[in-house]
mmCIF file of C-alpha atoms in Angstrom:
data_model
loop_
_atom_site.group_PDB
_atom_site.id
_atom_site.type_symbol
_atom_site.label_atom_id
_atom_site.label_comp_id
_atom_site.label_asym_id
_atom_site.label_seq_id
_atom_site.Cartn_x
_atom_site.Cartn_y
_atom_site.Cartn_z
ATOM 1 C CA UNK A 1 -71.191 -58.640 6.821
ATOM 2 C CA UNK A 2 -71.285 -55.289 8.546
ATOM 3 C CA UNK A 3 -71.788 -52.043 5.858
ATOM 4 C CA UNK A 4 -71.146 -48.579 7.156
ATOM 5 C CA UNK A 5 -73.012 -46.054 4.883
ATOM 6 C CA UNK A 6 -72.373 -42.527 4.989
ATOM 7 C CA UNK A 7 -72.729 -39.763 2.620
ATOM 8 C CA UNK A 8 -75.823 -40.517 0.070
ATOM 9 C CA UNK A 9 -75.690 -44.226 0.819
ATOM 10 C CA UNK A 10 -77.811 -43.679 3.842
ATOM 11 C CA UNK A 11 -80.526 -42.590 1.765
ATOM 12 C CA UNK A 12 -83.033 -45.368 1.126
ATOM 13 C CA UNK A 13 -84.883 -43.574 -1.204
ATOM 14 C CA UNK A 14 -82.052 -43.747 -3.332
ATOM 15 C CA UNK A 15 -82.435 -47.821 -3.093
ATOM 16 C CA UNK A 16 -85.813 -47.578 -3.611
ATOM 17 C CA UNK A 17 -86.215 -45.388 -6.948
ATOM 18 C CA UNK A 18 -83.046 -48.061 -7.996
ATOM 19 C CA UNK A 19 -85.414 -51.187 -7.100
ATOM 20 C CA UNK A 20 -83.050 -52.135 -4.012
ATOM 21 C CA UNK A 21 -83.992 -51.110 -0.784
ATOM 22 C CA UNK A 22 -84.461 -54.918 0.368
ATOM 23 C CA UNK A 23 -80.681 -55.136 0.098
ATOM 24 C CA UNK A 24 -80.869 -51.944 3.283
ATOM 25 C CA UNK A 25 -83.774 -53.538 5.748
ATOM 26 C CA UNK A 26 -81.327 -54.741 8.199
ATOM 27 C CA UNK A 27 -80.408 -51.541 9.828
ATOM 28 C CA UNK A 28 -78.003 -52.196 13.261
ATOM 29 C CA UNK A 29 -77.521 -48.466 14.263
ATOM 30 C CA UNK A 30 -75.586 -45.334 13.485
ATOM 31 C CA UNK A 31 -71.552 -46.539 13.286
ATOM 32 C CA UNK A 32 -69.347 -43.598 14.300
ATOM 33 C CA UNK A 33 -65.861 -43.614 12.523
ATOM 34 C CA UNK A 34 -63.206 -41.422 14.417
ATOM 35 C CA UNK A 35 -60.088 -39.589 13.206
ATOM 36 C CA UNK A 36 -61.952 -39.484 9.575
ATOM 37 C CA UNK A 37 -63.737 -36.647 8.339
ATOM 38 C CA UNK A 38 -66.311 -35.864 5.762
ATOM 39 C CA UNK A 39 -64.996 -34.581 2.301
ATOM 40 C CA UNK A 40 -66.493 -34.423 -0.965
ATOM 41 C CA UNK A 41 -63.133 -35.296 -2.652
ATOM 42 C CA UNK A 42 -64.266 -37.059 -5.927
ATOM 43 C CA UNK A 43 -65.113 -34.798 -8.632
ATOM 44 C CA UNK A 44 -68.337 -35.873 -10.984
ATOM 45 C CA UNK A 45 -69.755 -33.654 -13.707
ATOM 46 C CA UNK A 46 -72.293 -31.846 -11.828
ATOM 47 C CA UNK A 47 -69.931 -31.600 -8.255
ATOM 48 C CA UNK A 48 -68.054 -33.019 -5.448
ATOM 49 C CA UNK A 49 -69.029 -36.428 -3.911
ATOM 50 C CA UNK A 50 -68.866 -38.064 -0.150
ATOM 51 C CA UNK A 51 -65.174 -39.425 0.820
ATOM 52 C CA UNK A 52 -64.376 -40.116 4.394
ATOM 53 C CA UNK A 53 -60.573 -38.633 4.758
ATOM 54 C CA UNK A 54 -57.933 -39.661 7.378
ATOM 55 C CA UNK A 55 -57.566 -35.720 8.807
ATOM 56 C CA UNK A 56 -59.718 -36.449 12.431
ATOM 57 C CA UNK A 57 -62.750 -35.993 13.199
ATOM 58 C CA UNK A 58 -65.293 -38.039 13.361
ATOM 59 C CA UNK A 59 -67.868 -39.609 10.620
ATOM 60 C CA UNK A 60 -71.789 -40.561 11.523
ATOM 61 C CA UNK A 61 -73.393 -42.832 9.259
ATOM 62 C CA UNK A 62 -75.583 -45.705 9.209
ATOM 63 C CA UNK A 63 -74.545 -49.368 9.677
ATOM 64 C CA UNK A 64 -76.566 -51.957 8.070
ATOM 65 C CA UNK A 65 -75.833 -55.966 7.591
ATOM 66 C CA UNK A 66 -75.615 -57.094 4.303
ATOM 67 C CA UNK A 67 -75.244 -60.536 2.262
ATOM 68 C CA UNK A 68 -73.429 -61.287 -1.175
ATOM 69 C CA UNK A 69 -75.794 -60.200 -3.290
ATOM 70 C CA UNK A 70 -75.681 -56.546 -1.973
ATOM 71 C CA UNK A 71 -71.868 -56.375 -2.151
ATOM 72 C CA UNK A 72 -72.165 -56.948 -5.398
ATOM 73 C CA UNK A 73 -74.365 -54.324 -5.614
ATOM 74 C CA UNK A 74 -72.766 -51.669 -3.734
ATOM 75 C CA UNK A 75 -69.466 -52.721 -5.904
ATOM 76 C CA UNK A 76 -71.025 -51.373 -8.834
ATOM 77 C CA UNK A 77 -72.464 -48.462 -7.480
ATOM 78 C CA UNK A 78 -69.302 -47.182 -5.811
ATOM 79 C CA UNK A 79 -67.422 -47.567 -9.224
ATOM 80 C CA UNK A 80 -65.036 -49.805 -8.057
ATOM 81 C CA UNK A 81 -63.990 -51.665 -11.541
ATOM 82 C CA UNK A 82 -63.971 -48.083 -12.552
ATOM 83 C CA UNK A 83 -61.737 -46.760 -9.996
ATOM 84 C CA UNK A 84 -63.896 -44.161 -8.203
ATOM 85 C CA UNK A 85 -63.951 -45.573 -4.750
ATOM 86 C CA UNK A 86 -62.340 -49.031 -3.406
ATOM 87 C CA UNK A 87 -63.199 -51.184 -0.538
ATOM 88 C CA UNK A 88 -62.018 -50.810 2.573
ATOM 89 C CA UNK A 89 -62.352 -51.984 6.407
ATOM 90 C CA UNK A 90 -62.519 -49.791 9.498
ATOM 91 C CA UNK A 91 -63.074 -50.029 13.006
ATOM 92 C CA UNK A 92 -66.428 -48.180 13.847
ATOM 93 C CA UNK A 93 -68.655 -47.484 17.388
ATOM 94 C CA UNK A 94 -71.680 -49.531 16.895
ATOM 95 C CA UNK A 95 -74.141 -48.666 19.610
ATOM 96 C CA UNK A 96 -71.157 -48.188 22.012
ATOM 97 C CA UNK A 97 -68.954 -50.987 21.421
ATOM 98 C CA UNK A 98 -66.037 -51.279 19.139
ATOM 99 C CA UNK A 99 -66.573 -53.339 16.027
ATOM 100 C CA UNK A 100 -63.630 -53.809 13.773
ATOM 101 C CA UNK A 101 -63.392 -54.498 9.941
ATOM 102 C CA UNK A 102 -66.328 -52.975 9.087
ATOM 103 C CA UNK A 103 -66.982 -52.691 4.797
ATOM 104 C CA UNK A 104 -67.013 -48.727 3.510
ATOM 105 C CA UNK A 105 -65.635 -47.277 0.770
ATOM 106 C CA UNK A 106 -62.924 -44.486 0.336
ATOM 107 C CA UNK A 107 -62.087 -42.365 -2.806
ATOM 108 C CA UNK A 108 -59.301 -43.324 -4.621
ATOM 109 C CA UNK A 109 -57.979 -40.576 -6.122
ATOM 110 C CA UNK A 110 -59.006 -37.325 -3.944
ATOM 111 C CA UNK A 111 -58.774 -34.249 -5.196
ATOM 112 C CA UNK A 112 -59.418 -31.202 -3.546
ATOM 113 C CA UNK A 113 -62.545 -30.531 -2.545
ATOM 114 C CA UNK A 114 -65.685 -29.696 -4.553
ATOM 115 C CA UNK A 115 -69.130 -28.580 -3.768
ATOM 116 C CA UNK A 116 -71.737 -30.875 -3.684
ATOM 117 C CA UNK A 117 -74.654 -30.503 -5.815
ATOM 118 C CA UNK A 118 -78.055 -29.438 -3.724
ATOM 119 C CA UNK A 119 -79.556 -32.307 -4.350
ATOM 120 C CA UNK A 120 -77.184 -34.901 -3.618
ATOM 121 C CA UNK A 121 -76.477 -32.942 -0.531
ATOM 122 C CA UNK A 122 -80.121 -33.335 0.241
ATOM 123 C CA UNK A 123 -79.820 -37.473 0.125
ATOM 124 C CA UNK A 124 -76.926 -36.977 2.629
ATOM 125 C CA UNK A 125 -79.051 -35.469 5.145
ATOM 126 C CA UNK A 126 -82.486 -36.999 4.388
ATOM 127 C CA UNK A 127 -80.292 -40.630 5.088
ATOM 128 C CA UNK A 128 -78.759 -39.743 7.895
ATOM 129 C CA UNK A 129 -82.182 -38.404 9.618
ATOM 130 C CA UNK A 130 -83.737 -40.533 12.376
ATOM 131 C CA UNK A 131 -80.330 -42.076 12.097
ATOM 132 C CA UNK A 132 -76.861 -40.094 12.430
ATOM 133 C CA UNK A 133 -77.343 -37.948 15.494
ATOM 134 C CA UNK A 134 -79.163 -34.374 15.170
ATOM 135 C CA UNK A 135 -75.377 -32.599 16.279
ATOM 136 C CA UNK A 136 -73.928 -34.571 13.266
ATOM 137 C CA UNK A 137 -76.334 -33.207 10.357
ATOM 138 C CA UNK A 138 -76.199 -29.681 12.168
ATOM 139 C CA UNK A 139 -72.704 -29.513 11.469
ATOM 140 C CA UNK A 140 -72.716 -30.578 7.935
ATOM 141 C CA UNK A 141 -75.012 -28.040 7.281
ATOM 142 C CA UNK A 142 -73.461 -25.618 8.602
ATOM 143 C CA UNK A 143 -69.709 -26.388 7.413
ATOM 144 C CA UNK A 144 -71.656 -26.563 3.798
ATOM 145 C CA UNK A 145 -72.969 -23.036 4.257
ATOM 146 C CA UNK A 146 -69.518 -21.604 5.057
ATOM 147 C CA UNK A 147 -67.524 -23.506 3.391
ATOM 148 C CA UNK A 148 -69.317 -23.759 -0.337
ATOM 149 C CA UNK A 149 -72.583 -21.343 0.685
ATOM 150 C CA UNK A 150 -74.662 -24.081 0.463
ATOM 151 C CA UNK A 151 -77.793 -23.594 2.642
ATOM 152 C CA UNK A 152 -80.435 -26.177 3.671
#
């Protein structure tokens, strides 16, 4: 099955300090996601989190083919049995061509948006790099800087 990542699950470090990054070796390309956009829309205790919102736009993140064993995985870490995200299927650009029903998860209760904390922000861009296109993590940077005066 097809996995588009975006937000902190691009970053394999993450997987790796969590002992599974051989769940992420199988890396098909960066997946763009249009009429979404990026929004940190789920609240934690230290700040806002990655949700993709239907608002337009576009999404970059990174599309990787995964077996049973990682959805189980990436169940867990998305919260679902606790309600923070929930599974869902979207039609992506894979290396220019259309794929549909692609896994991601979405937020399910958004609320308005909240400021990511540094760090986290940090595993955004550090996943995305060498993946999600340069243009792509320029403008989260900057949209972070003017919208929460976040700077990195």
């Amino acid at each position: 099955m097809l996995y588009f990542a975006y937000g902190s699950c691009m970053d394999g470090v993450r997987f790796k300090l969590r002992n599974k990054n051989h769940f992420f070796q199988n890396v098909k390309g960066c997946g763009i996601l249009s009429g979404f956009s990026l929004r940190f829309t789920r609240r934690a205790y230290d700040g806002g989190r990655a949700d993709i919102v239907e608002e337009g736009g576009i999404v970059e993140g990174k599309v990787y083919e995964v077996n049973s064993a990682c959805l189980d995985y990436l169940y867990q870490r998305e919260g679902v049995s606790a309600g923070f995200y929930r599974p869902t299927f979207v039609d992506i650009n894979l290396n220019g061509k259309i794929v549909e029903d692609v896994l991601t998860f979405t937020v399910v209760n958004k609320e308005a948006e909240t400021a990511p904390p540094s760090e986290y922000l940090e595993e955004n861009l550090r996943g995305g790099t060498g993946c999600v296109s340069e243009a792509y993590l320029t403008s989260l940077r900057e949209r972070m800087k003017s919208t929460f005066g976040i700077g990195l």
